[in-house]
């Protein structure tokens, strides 16, 4: 088992990599524990890896973006206090980012915070160390939330075998994004790993997750509460969020981010901040190879894209904001993106 230690203003904790499933044994020595499990994870693993949990306190959660709200939290409060009305209880969450957000919010607010262990089962490699919990409110995504890290994270990459292709590649989009903002060495390394990652080779997956965490740590170490440098992790997201909503979520989040990076690189190249050579290299080796879903020409409407970008809550000041990469893999954030640049970037992508 290898371990990455995470420093947090709230509490320090460890991410443990465990290919064998021994983590279940460690958890079983904790008193007053109960489990909240993603319904699809339970469907896949209740007859195998997780079979021994059948005799434990388990709450199964249906998973959808529509359920990531305060109503689900309220009904979980009821379930949890029915199972174990003790302040010193431990919640063990096993599932993807949606389960993390719902159950993490419960863990952070119940009794003003209970002990929480998180076992991520999707390829959203890095979100487990962000300290963020988020709920959607009405039509606003992630509007409500808290900062609350788990006290421990166990990463068992064999869970990734059963992920559907869209979920898998969506996670890979974020992994690739992290490696690009991690600099040229990291970008090269993920490129070398890609063929094995796509075959879902366990060692390659684990390596990519570890590297993603280390890169993310370097961005949040001095900015846990997201007021400065951490914002650069949103590379690809300014256009990405717009691409998601324009395609009615046919393009999943991580792949929308991949398209977003292609567009941001185009703008950087138009501004002569990024050389055509590096732009082309990233597109050919890292971005296009993972785009298993591409937006249709008919989806990409400049007017709709601009409207979506203007609504983006990340916008600050008067102008449109964009995070771009310059030569040397240097990240910058600008607030003066013009509509003309958006039009030109889109035309290039379509062509
Ligand atoms: N809190 C944070 O820091 C943070 C960061 C990034 C994203 N998020 C949130 O996470 C959510 C997306 O998370 P996600 O990409 O993990 O997807 P997800 O939680 O929606 O899971 C995707 C699908 O995979 C299923 N699933 C989960 N594990 C599986 C497995 N091992 N095998 C088969 N199926 C499995 C789920 O039931 C679901 O149907 C979004 O709501 C996003 O806002 C939160
Ligand atoms: Zn993202």
Tab-separated table of C-alpha atoms and ligand atoms in Angstrom:
chain	number	residue	atom	x	y	z
A	1	UNK	CA	0.000	0.000	0.000
A	2	UNK	CA	1.372	3.421	-0.819
A	3	UNK	CA	0.233	6.591	0.843
A	4	UNK	CA	0.044	10.274	-0.061
A	5	UNK	CA	-0.259	12.667	2.859
A	6	UNK	CA	-2.530	15.662	2.347
A	7	UNK	CA	-2.194	18.871	4.311
A	8	UNK	CA	-5.408	20.733	4.991
A	9	UNK	CA	-6.379	23.720	7.082
A	10	UNK	CA	-9.222	21.637	8.443
A	11	UNK	CA	-7.369	18.383	9.137
A	12	UNK	CA	-4.459	16.536	7.597
A	13	UNK	CA	-5.283	13.132	6.170
A	14	UNK	CA	-3.978	10.313	4.007
A	15	UNK	CA	-4.858	8.891	0.626
A	16	UNK	CA	-4.035	5.157	0.649
A	17	UNK	CA	-3.657	3.156	-2.555
A	18	UNK	CA	-4.836	-0.398	-2.138
A	19	UNK	CA	-5.095	-2.701	-5.140
A	20	UNK	CA	-6.065	-5.759	-3.060
A	21	UNK	CA	-9.135	-4.611	-1.154
A	22	UNK	CA	-7.536	-4.867	2.292
A	23	UNK	CA	-8.947	-1.459	3.125
A	24	UNK	CA	-12.240	-3.158	3.989
A	25	UNK	CA	-10.512	-4.951	6.854
A	26	UNK	CA	-9.089	-1.699	8.251
A	27	UNK	CA	-12.515	-0.094	8.114
A	28	UNK	CA	-14.086	-3.015	9.962
A	29	UNK	CA	-12.099	-2.228	13.084
A	30	UNK	CA	-13.773	1.191	13.404
A	31	UNK	CA	-16.648	1.353	15.936
A	32	UNK	CA	-20.058	2.894	15.078
A	33	UNK	CA	-19.473	2.746	11.352
A	34	UNK	CA	-22.052	2.797	8.625
A	35	UNK	CA	-21.766	2.792	4.858
A	36	UNK	CA	-23.333	4.930	2.165
A	37	UNK	CA	-22.926	3.232	-1.186
A	38	UNK	CA	-23.623	4.279	-4.782
A	39	UNK	CA	-26.437	2.047	-6.061
A	40	UNK	CA	-24.516	1.064	-9.188
A	41	UNK	CA	-21.424	0.182	-7.196
A	42	UNK	CA	-23.607	-1.965	-4.950
A	43	UNK	CA	-25.132	-3.653	-7.993
A	44	UNK	CA	-21.710	-4.520	-9.378
A	45	UNK	CA	-19.901	-5.456	-6.169
A	46	UNK	CA	-22.408	-6.684	-3.551
A	47	UNK	CA	-21.813	-10.227	-4.799
A	48	UNK	CA	-18.040	-9.938	-4.791
A	49	UNK	CA	-15.691	-7.409	-3.169
A	50	UNK	CA	-18.394	-5.828	-0.999
A	51	UNK	CA	-20.315	-9.029	-0.157
A	52	UNK	CA	-19.193	-8.950	3.453
A	53	UNK	CA	-20.922	-5.594	3.924
A	54	UNK	CA	-24.332	-7.268	3.637
A	55	UNK	CA	-24.313	-7.795	7.386
A	56	UNK	CA	-23.392	-4.163	8.108
A	57	UNK	CA	-25.329	-0.900	8.281
A	58	UNK	CA	-25.562	0.011	4.614
A	59	UNK	CA	-27.545	2.818	3.017
A	60	UNK	CA	-27.816	2.538	-0.772
A	61	UNK	CA	-28.050	5.828	-2.675
A	62	UNK	CA	-29.623	6.201	-6.121
A	63	UNK	CA	-27.250	8.345	-8.179
A	64	UNK	CA	-28.172	11.165	-10.525
A	65	UNK	CA	-27.263	14.812	-10.899
A	66	UNK	CA	-30.947	15.627	-10.161
A	67	UNK	CA	-30.615	13.981	-6.755
A	68	UNK	CA	-27.537	15.997	-5.773
A	69	UNK	CA	-29.637	18.370	-3.705
A	70	UNK	CA	-30.722	19.324	-0.219
A	71	UNK	CA	-33.736	16.947	-0.308
A	72	UNK	CA	-31.419	13.942	-0.610
A	73	UNK	CA	-29.371	15.313	2.257
A	74	UNK	CA	-32.465	15.670	4.456
A	75	UNK	CA	-33.600	12.113	3.826
A	76	UNK	CA	-30.071	10.884	4.533
A	77	UNK	CA	-30.093	12.710	7.886
A	78	UNK	CA	-33.219	10.685	8.752
A	79	UNK	CA	-31.669	7.414	7.637
A	80	UNK	CA	-28.385	8.042	9.396
A	81	UNK	CA	-29.818	8.939	12.781
A	82	UNK	CA	-32.103	5.904	12.517
A	83	UNK	CA	-29.083	3.653	11.927
A	84	UNK	CA	-26.697	5.152	14.424
A	85	UNK	CA	-27.627	8.104	16.580
A	86	UNK	CA	-24.143	8.710	17.854
A	87	UNK	CA	-21.983	11.693	17.539
A	88	UNK	CA	-18.852	9.565	17.359
A	89	UNK	CA	-19.966	7.577	14.338
A	90	UNK	CA	-17.969	7.063	11.163
A	91	UNK	CA	-19.505	7.370	7.722
A	92	UNK	CA	-17.888	5.346	4.953
A	93	UNK	CA	-18.855	6.533	1.459
A	94	UNK	CA	-18.201	4.209	-1.481
A	95	UNK	CA	-19.013	5.691	-4.875
A	96	UNK	CA	-18.378	8.418	-7.418
A	97	UNK	CA	-18.360	12.203	-7.281
A	98	UNK	CA	-22.117	12.545	-6.843
A	99	UNK	CA	-22.106	10.254	-3.827
A	100	UNK	CA	-19.045	12.094	-2.520
A	101	UNK	CA	-20.843	15.431	-2.755
A	102	UNK	CA	-24.127	14.296	-1.143
A	103	UNK	CA	-22.613	12.194	1.624
A	104	UNK	CA	-19.735	14.605	2.238
A	105	UNK	CA	-22.239	17.388	2.813
A	106	UNK	CA	-24.073	15.168	5.309
A	107	UNK	CA	-20.807	14.274	7.050
A	108	UNK	CA	-19.794	17.921	7.302
A	109	UNK	CA	-23.067	19.194	8.756
A	110	UNK	CA	-24.400	16.356	10.915
A	111	UNK	CA	-23.368	17.154	14.494
A	112	UNK	CA	-21.223	19.882	12.852
A	113	UNK	CA	-19.056	17.189	11.345
A	114	UNK	CA	-18.685	13.435	11.811
A	115	UNK	CA	-15.756	11.190	10.960
A	116	UNK	CA	-15.814	10.450	7.231
A	117	UNK	CA	-13.956	7.920	5.089
A	118	UNK	CA	-14.247	8.137	1.314
A	119	UNK	CA	-13.637	5.336	-1.189
A	120	UNK	CA	-13.895	6.819	-4.707
A	121	UNK	CA	-15.021	4.356	-7.374
A	122	UNK	CA	-14.851	6.524	-10.493
A	123	UNK	CA	-11.900	7.948	-12.403
A	124	UNK	CA	-12.501	11.428	-10.980
A	125	UNK	CA	-9.096	10.902	-9.580
A	126	UNK	CA	-8.521	14.218	-7.980
A	127	UNK	CA	-11.834	15.409	-6.563
A	128	UNK	CA	-11.380	13.328	-3.413
A	129	UNK	CA	-8.710	15.738	-2.157
A	130	UNK	CA	-10.361	19.049	-2.923
A	131	UNK	CA	-12.084	19.368	0.518
A	132	UNK	CA	-15.183	20.530	-1.335
A	133	UNK	CA	-18.706	19.209	-0.956
A	134	UNK	CA	-21.336	20.601	-3.328
A	135	UNK	CA	-25.061	20.448	-3.922
A	136	UNK	CA	-27.073	21.713	-6.866
A	137	UNK	CA	-29.817	24.233	-6.129
A	138	UNK	CA	-32.660	24.780	-8.611
A	139	UNK	CA	-30.875	25.180	-11.939
A	140	UNK	CA	-27.574	26.162	-10.325
A	141	UNK	CA	-24.877	23.540	-10.245
A	142	UNK	CA	-22.748	23.223	-7.108
A	143	UNK	CA	-24.260	26.393	-5.625
A	144	UNK	CA	-24.391	25.118	-2.043
A	145	UNK	CA	-21.504	23.496	-0.256
A	146	UNK	CA	-18.918	23.244	2.451
A	147	UNK	CA	-15.199	22.677	2.829
A	148	UNK	CA	-14.806	19.334	4.572
A	149	UNK	CA	-12.084	16.797	3.824
A	150	UNK	CA	-12.533	13.126	4.617
A	151	UNK	CA	-10.342	11.764	7.405
A	152	UNK	CA	-9.084	9.066	5.055
A	153	UNK	CA	-9.344	8.123	1.385
A	154	UNK	CA	-8.835	4.610	0.017
A	155	UNK	CA	-8.221	4.252	-3.708
A	156	UNK	CA	-8.858	0.810	-5.140
A	157	UNK	CA	-8.363	1.132	-8.895
A	158	UNK	CA	-9.985	-2.222	-9.823
A	159	UNK	CA	-13.314	-0.406	-9.286
A	160	UNK	CA	-12.599	1.404	-12.563
A	161	UNK	CA	-13.031	-1.823	-14.558
A	162	UNK	CA	-16.810	-1.643	-14.443
A	163	UNK	CA	-17.167	2.040	-15.362
A	164	UNK	CA	-19.098	2.783	-18.512
A	165	UNK	CA	-16.988	4.190	-21.332
A	166	UNK	CA	-18.467	7.695	-21.134
A	167	UNK	CA	-17.779	7.901	-17.389
A	168	UNK	CA	-14.309	6.469	-17.859
A	169	UNK	CA	-13.310	8.900	-20.605
A	170	UNK	CA	-14.923	11.781	-18.775
A	171	UNK	CA	-12.597	11.067	-15.844
A	172	UNK	CA	-9.684	10.688	-18.227
A	173	UNK	CA	-10.394	14.176	-19.579
A	174	UNK	CA	-9.753	15.652	-16.122
A	175	UNK	CA	-6.686	13.473	-15.640
A	176	UNK	CA	-5.225	14.728	-18.928
A	177	UNK	CA	-6.090	18.329	-17.999
A	178	UNK	CA	-4.188	17.980	-14.737
A	179	UNK	CA	-1.163	16.541	-16.504
A	180	UNK	CA	-1.117	19.417	-18.985
A	181	UNK	CA	-1.206	22.056	-16.280
A	182	UNK	CA	1.398	19.968	-14.446
A	183	UNK	CA	3.984	20.928	-17.079
A	184	UNK	CA	5.798	19.322	-19.994
A	185	UNK	CA	7.208	16.313	-18.098
A	186	UNK	CA	3.835	15.354	-16.697
A	187	UNK	CA	2.175	15.919	-20.064
A	188	UNK	CA	4.671	13.608	-21.713
A	189	UNK	CA	4.180	10.978	-19.027
A	190	UNK	CA	0.418	10.823	-19.432
A	191	UNK	CA	0.883	10.584	-23.192
A	192	UNK	CA	3.117	7.559	-22.687
A	193	UNK	CA	0.569	5.966	-20.350
A	194	UNK	CA	-2.483	6.586	-22.552
A	195	UNK	CA	-2.438	3.307	-24.501
A	196	UNK	CA	-2.332	1.258	-21.297
A	197	UNK	CA	-4.860	3.480	-19.548
A	198	UNK	CA	-7.296	2.925	-22.406
A	199	UNK	CA	-6.891	-0.820	-21.934
A	200	UNK	CA	-7.667	-0.171	-18.259
A	201	UNK	CA	-4.374	-1.583	-17.110
A	202	UNK	CA	-4.482	-1.347	-13.312
A	203	UNK	CA	-0.899	-0.178	-12.805
A	204	UNK	CA	-1.232	2.530	-15.443
A	205	UNK	CA	-4.506	3.699	-13.916
A	206	UNK	CA	-3.047	3.826	-10.429
A	207	UNK	CA	0.007	5.725	-11.631
A	208	UNK	CA	-2.169	8.250	-13.440
A	209	UNK	CA	-4.302	8.784	-10.331
A	210	UNK	CA	-1.247	9.238	-8.110
A	211	UNK	CA	0.288	11.734	-10.495
A	212	UNK	CA	-3.009	13.609	-10.777
A	213	UNK	CA	-3.216	13.915	-7.009
A	214	UNK	CA	0.336	15.204	-6.744
A	215	UNK	CA	-0.296	17.830	-9.416
A	216	UNK	CA	-3.544	18.895	-7.782
A	217	UNK	CA	-1.811	19.153	-4.400
A	218	UNK	CA	0.673	21.576	-5.911
A	219	UNK	CA	-2.255	23.816	-6.901
A	220	UNK	CA	-4.234	23.685	-3.666
A	221	UNK	CA	-1.454	23.581	-1.104
A	222	UNK	CA	-1.489	27.318	-0.490
A	223	UNK	CA	-5.023	27.944	-1.684
A	224	UNK	CA	-7.366	25.364	-0.182
A	225	UNK	CA	-10.254	27.836	-0.097
A	226	UNK	CA	-9.963	28.669	-3.787
A	227	UNK	CA	-9.204	32.364	-3.868
A	228	UNK	CA	-6.186	32.369	-6.198
A	229	UNK	CA	-3.960	29.793	-7.849
A	230	UNK	CA	-6.398	26.927	-7.313
A	231	UNK	CA	-8.632	28.581	-9.876
A	232	UNK	CA	-6.201	27.557	-12.618
A	233	UNK	CA	-7.460	23.989	-12.118
A	234	UNK	CA	-10.473	25.238	-14.051
A	235	UNK	CA	-8.437	25.155	-17.263
A	236	UNK	CA	-10.796	24.058	-20.047
A	237	UNK	CA	-13.852	24.674	-17.892
A	238	UNK	CA	-14.769	28.183	-19.113
A	239	UNK	CA	-15.614	26.826	-22.583
A	240	UNK	CA	-16.229	23.347	-21.160
A	241	UNK	CA	-19.288	24.242	-19.110
A	242	UNK	CA	-20.736	25.947	-22.152
A	243	UNK	CA	-20.057	22.883	-24.332
A	244	UNK	CA	-21.767	20.631	-21.769
A	245	UNK	CA	-24.932	22.655	-21.706
A	246	UNK	CA	-24.953	23.346	-25.461
A	247	UNK	CA	-24.883	19.626	-26.198
A	248	UNK	CA	-27.470	18.892	-23.513
A	249	UNK	CA	-24.832	16.913	-21.613
A	250	UNK	CA	-24.338	14.461	-24.492
A	251	UNK	CA	-20.672	15.425	-24.133
A	252	UNK	CA	-19.849	14.423	-20.542
A	253	UNK	CA	-18.076	16.877	-18.261
A	254	UNK	CA	-14.469	15.711	-18.681
A	255	UNK	CA	-14.728	15.517	-22.467
A	256	UNK	CA	-16.357	18.949	-22.568
A	257	UNK	CA	-13.290	20.126	-20.662
A	258	UNK	CA	-11.116	18.491	-23.331
A	259	UNK	CA	-12.968	20.437	-26.030
A	260	UNK	CA	-12.627	23.490	-23.784
A	261	UNK	CA	-8.853	23.066	-23.725
A	262	UNK	CA	-8.752	22.802	-27.534
A	263	UNK	CA	-10.690	26.080	-27.731
A	264	UNK	CA	-8.599	27.835	-25.064
A	265	UNK	CA	-5.415	26.751	-26.835
A	266	UNK	CA	-6.794	28.151	-30.086
A	267	UNK	CA	-7.367	31.538	-28.468
A	268	UNK	CA	-3.888	31.452	-26.889
A	269	UNK	CA	-2.449	30.640	-30.284
A	270	UNK	CA	-4.376	33.515	-31.925
A	271	UNK	CA	-2.909	35.808	-29.277
A	272	UNK	CA	0.559	34.428	-30.084
A	273	UNK	CA	0.968	33.218	-26.509
A	274	UNK	CA	1.078	29.588	-27.563
A	275	UNK	CA	3.066	28.364	-30.543
A	276	UNK	CA	1.147	26.481	-33.247
A	277	UNK	CA	3.640	23.659	-32.792
A	278	UNK	CA	2.789	23.051	-29.121
A	279	UNK	CA	-0.899	23.584	-29.786
A	280	UNK	CA	-0.808	20.958	-32.514
A	281	UNK	CA	1.283	18.586	-30.402
A	282	UNK	CA	-1.158	18.644	-27.455
A	283	UNK	CA	-4.149	18.251	-29.741
A	284	UNK	CA	-2.647	15.297	-31.601
A	285	UNK	CA	-1.138	13.385	-28.681
A	286	UNK	CA	-3.418	14.084	-25.709
A	287	UNK	CA	-6.691	15.752	-26.627
A	288	UNK	CA	-8.115	14.247	-29.830
A	289	UNK	CA	-7.121	10.668	-28.870
A	290	UNK	CA	-9.476	10.687	-25.868
A	291	UNK	CA	-12.426	12.488	-27.486
A	292	UNK	CA	-14.724	9.494	-27.880
A	293	UNK	CA	-17.599	11.944	-28.270
A	294	UNK	CA	-17.282	15.133	-30.256
A	295	UNK	CA	-19.781	17.951	-30.487
A	296	UNK	CA	-21.738	18.046	-33.736
A	297	UNK	CA	-21.244	21.022	-35.979
A	298	UNK	CA	-24.892	21.852	-35.381
A	299	UNK	CA	-24.339	21.901	-31.592
A	300	UNK	CA	-21.697	24.586	-31.763
A	301	UNK	CA	-23.619	27.796	-31.968
A	302	UNK	CA	-21.614	30.910	-31.158
A	303	UNK	CA	-24.561	32.797	-29.706
A	304	UNK	CA	-25.513	29.967	-27.359
A	305	UNK	CA	-21.880	29.436	-26.374
A	306	UNK	CA	-21.419	33.090	-25.504
A	307	UNK	CA	-24.662	33.153	-23.535
A	308	UNK	CA	-23.576	30.102	-21.532
A	309	UNK	CA	-20.138	31.589	-20.891
A	310	UNK	CA	-21.605	34.851	-19.676
A	311	UNK	CA	-23.735	32.982	-17.174
A	312	UNK	CA	-20.738	31.094	-15.870
A	313	UNK	CA	-20.480	31.966	-12.218
A	314	UNK	CA	-16.698	31.932	-12.446
A	315	UNK	CA	-16.840	35.129	-14.455
A	316	UNK	CA	-15.330	38.094	-12.697
A	317	UNK	CA	-15.167	41.734	-13.631
A	318	UNK	CA	-16.521	43.132	-16.861
A	319	UNK	CA	-15.018	40.916	-19.510
A	320	UNK	CA	-15.257	37.224	-20.303
A	321	UNK	CA	-12.728	35.197	-18.359
A	322	UNK	CA	-10.508	32.502	-19.809
A	323	UNK	CA	-7.691	30.391	-18.421
A	324	UNK	CA	-5.052	29.769	-21.066
A	325	UNK	CA	-1.784	27.946	-21.434
A	326	UNK	CA	1.234	29.774	-22.824
A	327	UNK	CA	4.451	28.329	-24.215
A	328	UNK	CA	6.423	26.602	-21.494
A	329	UNK	CA	3.166	25.206	-20.061
A	330	UNK	CA	2.641	28.418	-18.124
A	331	UNK	CA	-0.937	29.046	-17.052
A	332	UNK	CA	-2.577	32.481	-17.138
A	333	UNK	CA	-6.028	33.821	-16.488
A	334	UNK	CA	-7.355	36.739	-18.530
A	335	UNK	CA	-10.564	38.746	-18.202
A	336	UNK	CA	-10.665	40.281	-21.643
A	337	UNK	CA	-11.730	37.448	-23.913
A	338	UNK	CA	-13.603	38.961	-26.846
A	339	UNK	CA	-16.598	37.619	-28.739
A	340	UNK	CA	-14.512	37.772	-31.895
A	341	UNK	CA	-11.985	35.389	-30.402
A	342	UNK	CA	-14.722	32.953	-29.427
A	343	UNK	CA	-16.066	33.030	-32.983
A	344	UNK	CA	-12.637	32.398	-34.490
A	345	UNK	CA	-11.823	29.600	-32.047
A	346	UNK	CA	-15.086	27.841	-32.860
A	347	UNK	CA	-14.564	28.140	-36.608
A	348	UNK	CA	-11.158	26.530	-36.275
A	349	UNK	CA	-12.537	23.638	-34.232
A	350	UNK	CA	-15.314	23.024	-36.731
A	351	UNK	CA	-12.983	23.070	-39.677
B	1	LIG	N1	-16.515	17.726	-4.594
B	1	LIG	C1	-15.641	17.891	-5.539
B	1	LIG	O1	-14.525	18.368	-5.339
B	1	LIG	C2	-15.972	17.496	-6.933
B	1	LIG	C3	-15.003	17.571	-7.933
B	1	LIG	C4	-15.318	17.171	-9.209
B	1	LIG	C5	-16.603	16.730	-9.490
B	1	LIG	N2	-17.547	16.681	-8.511
B	1	LIG	C6	-18.906	16.222	-8.809
B	1	LIG	O2	-18.877	14.845	-9.066
B	1	LIG	C7	-19.939	14.517	-9.944
B	1	LIG	C8	-19.411	13.648	-11.044
B	1	LIG	O3	-18.787	12.551	-10.448
B	1	LIG	P1	-18.320	11.266	-11.249
B	1	LIG	O4	-17.733	11.654	-12.540
B	1	LIG	O5	-17.552	10.446	-10.300
B	1	LIG	O6	-19.650	10.604	-11.662
B	1	LIG	P2	-20.899	10.035	-10.882
B	1	LIG	O7	-20.761	10.076	-9.429
B	1	LIG	O8	-22.062	10.679	-11.542
B	1	LIG	O9	-20.848	8.520	-11.363
B	1	LIG	C9	-21.019	8.228	-12.735
B	1	LIG	C10	-21.816	6.935	-12.886
B	1	LIG	O10	-20.972	5.832	-12.585
B	1	LIG	C11	-21.591	4.977	-11.624
B	1	LIG	N3	-20.488	4.325	-10.931
B	1	LIG	C12	-19.719	4.812	-9.921
B	1	LIG	N4	-18.709	3.967	-9.660
B	1	LIG	C13	-18.828	2.922	-10.526
B	1	LIG	C14	-18.074	1.752	-10.769
B	1	LIG	N5	-16.959	1.489	-10.083
B	1	LIG	N6	-18.482	0.910	-11.742
B	1	LIG	C15	-19.593	1.194	-12.462
B	1	LIG	N7	-20.341	2.295	-12.297
B	1	LIG	C16	-19.965	3.150	-11.333
B	1	LIG	C17	-22.473	5.917	-10.849
B	1	LIG	O11	-23.516	5.238	-10.203
B	1	LIG	C18	-22.992	6.833	-11.941
B	1	LIG	O12	-24.042	6.234	-12.628
B	1	LIG	C19	-20.532	15.828	-10.417
B	1	LIG	O13	-21.716	16.089	-9.719
B	1	LIG	C20	-19.477	16.844	-10.034
B	1	LIG	O14	-20.023	18.118	-9.773
B	1	LIG	C21	-17.243	17.046	-7.248
B	2	LIG	ZN1	-14.156	19.518	-13.938
